[in-house]
Structure formats: structure tokens, C-alpha cells
XYZ file of C-alpha atoms in Angstrom:
176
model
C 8.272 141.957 91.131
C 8.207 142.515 87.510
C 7.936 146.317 87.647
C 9.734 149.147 89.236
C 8.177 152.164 89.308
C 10.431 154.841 90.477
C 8.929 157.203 92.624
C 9.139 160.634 94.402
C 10.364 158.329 97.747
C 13.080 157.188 95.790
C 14.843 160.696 95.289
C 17.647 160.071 97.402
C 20.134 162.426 95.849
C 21.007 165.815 94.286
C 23.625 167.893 92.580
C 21.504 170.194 91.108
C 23.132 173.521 90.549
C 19.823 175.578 90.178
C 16.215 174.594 90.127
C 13.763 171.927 92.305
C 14.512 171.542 96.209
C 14.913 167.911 96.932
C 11.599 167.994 99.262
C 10.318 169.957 95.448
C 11.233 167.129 94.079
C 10.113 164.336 96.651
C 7.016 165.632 96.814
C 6.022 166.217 92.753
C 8.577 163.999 90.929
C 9.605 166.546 88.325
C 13.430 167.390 88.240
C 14.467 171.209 86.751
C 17.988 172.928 86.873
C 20.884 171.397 85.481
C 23.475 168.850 87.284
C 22.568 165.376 88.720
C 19.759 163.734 90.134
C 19.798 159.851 92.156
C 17.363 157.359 92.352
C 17.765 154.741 94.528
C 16.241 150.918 93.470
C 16.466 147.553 94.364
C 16.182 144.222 92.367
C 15.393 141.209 94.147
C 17.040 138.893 91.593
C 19.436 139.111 88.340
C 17.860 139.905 84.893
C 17.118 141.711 81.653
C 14.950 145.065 82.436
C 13.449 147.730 79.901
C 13.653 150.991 81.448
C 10.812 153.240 80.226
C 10.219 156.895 80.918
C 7.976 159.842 80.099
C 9.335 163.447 80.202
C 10.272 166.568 77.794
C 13.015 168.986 78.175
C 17.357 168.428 77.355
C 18.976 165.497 76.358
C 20.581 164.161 79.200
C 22.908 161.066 80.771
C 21.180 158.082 82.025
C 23.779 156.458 84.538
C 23.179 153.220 86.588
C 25.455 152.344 88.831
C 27.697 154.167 87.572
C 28.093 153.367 84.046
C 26.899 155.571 81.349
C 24.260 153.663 79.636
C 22.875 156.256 77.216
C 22.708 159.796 75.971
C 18.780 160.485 76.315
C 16.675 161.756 73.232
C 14.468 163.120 75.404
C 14.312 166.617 73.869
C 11.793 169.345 74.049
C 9.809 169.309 70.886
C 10.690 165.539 69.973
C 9.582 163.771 73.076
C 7.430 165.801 74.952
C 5.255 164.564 77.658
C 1.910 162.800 76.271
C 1.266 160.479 78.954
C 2.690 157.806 77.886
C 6.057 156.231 78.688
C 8.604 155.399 76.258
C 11.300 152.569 76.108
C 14.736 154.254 76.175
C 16.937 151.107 76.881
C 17.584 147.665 77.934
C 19.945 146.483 80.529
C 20.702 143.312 82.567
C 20.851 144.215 86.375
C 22.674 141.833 89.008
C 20.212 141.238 92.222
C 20.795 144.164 94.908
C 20.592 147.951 95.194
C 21.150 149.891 92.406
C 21.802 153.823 91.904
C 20.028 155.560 88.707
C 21.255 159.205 88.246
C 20.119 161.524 85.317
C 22.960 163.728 84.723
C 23.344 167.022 82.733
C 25.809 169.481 83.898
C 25.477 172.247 81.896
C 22.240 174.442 80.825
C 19.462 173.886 79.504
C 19.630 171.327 82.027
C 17.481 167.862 83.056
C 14.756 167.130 81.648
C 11.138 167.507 83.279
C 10.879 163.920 84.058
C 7.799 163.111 84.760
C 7.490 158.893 84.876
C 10.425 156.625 85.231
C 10.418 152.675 85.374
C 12.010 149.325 84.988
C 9.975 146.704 83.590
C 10.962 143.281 83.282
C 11.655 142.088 80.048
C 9.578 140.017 78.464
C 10.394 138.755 75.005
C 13.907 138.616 73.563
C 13.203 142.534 72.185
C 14.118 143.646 75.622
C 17.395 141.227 76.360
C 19.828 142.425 74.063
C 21.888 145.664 74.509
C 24.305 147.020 72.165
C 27.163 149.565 73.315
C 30.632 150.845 72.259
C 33.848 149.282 73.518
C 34.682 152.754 73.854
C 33.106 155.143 75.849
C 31.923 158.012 73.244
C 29.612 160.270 72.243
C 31.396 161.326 68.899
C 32.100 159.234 65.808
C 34.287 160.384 63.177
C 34.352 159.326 59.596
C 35.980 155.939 58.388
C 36.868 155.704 62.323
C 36.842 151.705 63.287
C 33.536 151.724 65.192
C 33.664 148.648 67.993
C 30.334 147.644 69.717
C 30.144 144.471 72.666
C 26.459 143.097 72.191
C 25.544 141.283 74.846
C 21.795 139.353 74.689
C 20.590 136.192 76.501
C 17.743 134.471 77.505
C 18.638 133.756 81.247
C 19.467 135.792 84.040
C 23.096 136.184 82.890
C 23.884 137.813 79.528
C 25.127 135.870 76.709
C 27.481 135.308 73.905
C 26.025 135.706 70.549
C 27.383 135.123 66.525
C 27.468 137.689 64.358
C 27.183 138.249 60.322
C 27.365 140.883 58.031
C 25.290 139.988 54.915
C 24.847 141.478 51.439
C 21.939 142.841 51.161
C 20.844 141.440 47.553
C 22.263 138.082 47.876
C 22.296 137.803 51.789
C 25.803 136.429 50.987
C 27.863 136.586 54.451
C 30.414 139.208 54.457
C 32.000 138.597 58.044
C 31.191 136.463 60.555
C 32.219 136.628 64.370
């Protein structure tokens, strides 16, 4: 199955504070209030998945699994619903049940989610991921900034090199 569309049946979960009923939410797929929601998923073998979605509202967590994978941009005003999904991330998935939760504790809460869904990727454009040793959403100036990339081909991710060139002369600046 190269496409997971997650659906109203797939609600399994809720911590939201205010807002849509979980039969509300069951029954029209659109999450309001603020606090968590869970979406339950299964994969019926390892690989690299895009995850697309199509919503407006807050920013909000994206967590699989339990591990953070991204701060959403979905923001009222700068990605509002046109139906149409958009890519938000990549991410390589081990064959099983998996949990998706949107998370955002505090007002103006999650975002009206209309369409959510894990493609399988395709091309090497979706098998790469990027992400901070550290878990952060802050940076501070001339703070060391350490990222893990982890890309691949296969069903398990892989190592890859590294360079920092010049731009002008392409000249390699560091390698790893």
C-alpha cells in the first residue's frame, strides 16, 4: 500500500482541553481546541514516507511515535486550506503500528486539519530527513548548531558524506 490516508476512523485519541467531541471529530475529521489529538496507522513494511496534509489554523507539534518530528507551519493566513495537500516532512517508518499525535497545548490551539496522509516516497526528494542532535525549537547566535541527516535508498536509512563548499570556487571547506 503506497498511501495512507488518515481518516476520521483513525481518531483513536484525545486530550483536547476545549473544542471537537471525539465522535465531532470521528465523524467530520476537523480537530479545534487546543491539547492533543492521536491517530492511529499501520505500515505493512519498513520505508521512507512523505507525510502530506491540508489544514489552516496554529502552528502545532507533529509527533509519531513519540518523537517530535516537526514544529508545523501550518498557520492561519500562510497555509490556509485550498484543497490541496502539502508536504510537511519525510520520515522512515519501521513495519507495524504507529501513533501520529498533533499536539498544541496552549491557545490558539490545533489547527483545523482537514486532510492528513503518508505517501510513499518515491524519488530520493522524499528519503532524506534532516534534524537536530538536540531537541530544540530555539537557536541562538554563534551557538554550534548539530544536525544527524539520515537518507537512503532502501528500507533502512543510510549513512551519507558531507561537504561544505565555497560558493565561488566550490572549493571544499569541511568534509564529514
Amino acid at each position: 500500500k503506497d498511501v495512507i490516508d488518515i481518516q476520521p476512523k483513525d481518531f483513536v485519541a484525545t486530550r483536547l482541553t476545549e473544542g471537537a467531541t471525539p465522535e465531532e471529530v470521528r465523524k467530520s475529521n476537523t480537530l479545534r481546541g487546543f491539547g492533543e489529538a492521536d491517530y492511529a496507522f499501520e505500515t505493512a513494511e519498513p520505508g521512507w514516507w512523505e507525510f502530506w496534509a491540508e489544514g489552516g489554523g496554529s502552528p502545532f507539534d507533529l509527533i509519531v511515535d513519540g518523537r517530535t518530528l516537526i514544529h508545523s507551519p501550518i498557520a492561519s493566513g500562510v497555509w490556509a486550506p485550498q484543497g490541496k495537500l502539502q508536504k510537511m516532512l519525510n520520515l522512515h517508518l519501521a513495519a507495524g503500528k504507529h501513533v501520529l499525535r498533533l499536539s498544541r497545548p496552549e491557545p490558539m490551539g490545533i489547527p483545523w486539519i482537514s486532510k492528513m496522509r503518508f505517501s510513499k516516497a518515491k524519488d530520493i526528494s522524499g528519503m532524506v530527513r534532516v534534524v537536530p542532535v538536540n531537541d530544540c525549537l530555539a537557536l541562538r547566535k554563534d551557538a554550534p548548531l548539530s544536525l544527524r541527516i539520515m537518507a537512503g535508498k532502501g528500507p533502512t536509512p543510510q549513512r551519507v558524506k558531507l561537504a561544505v563548499r565555497r560558493e565561488a570556487s566550490q572549493d571544499a571547506v569541511w568534509t564529514k
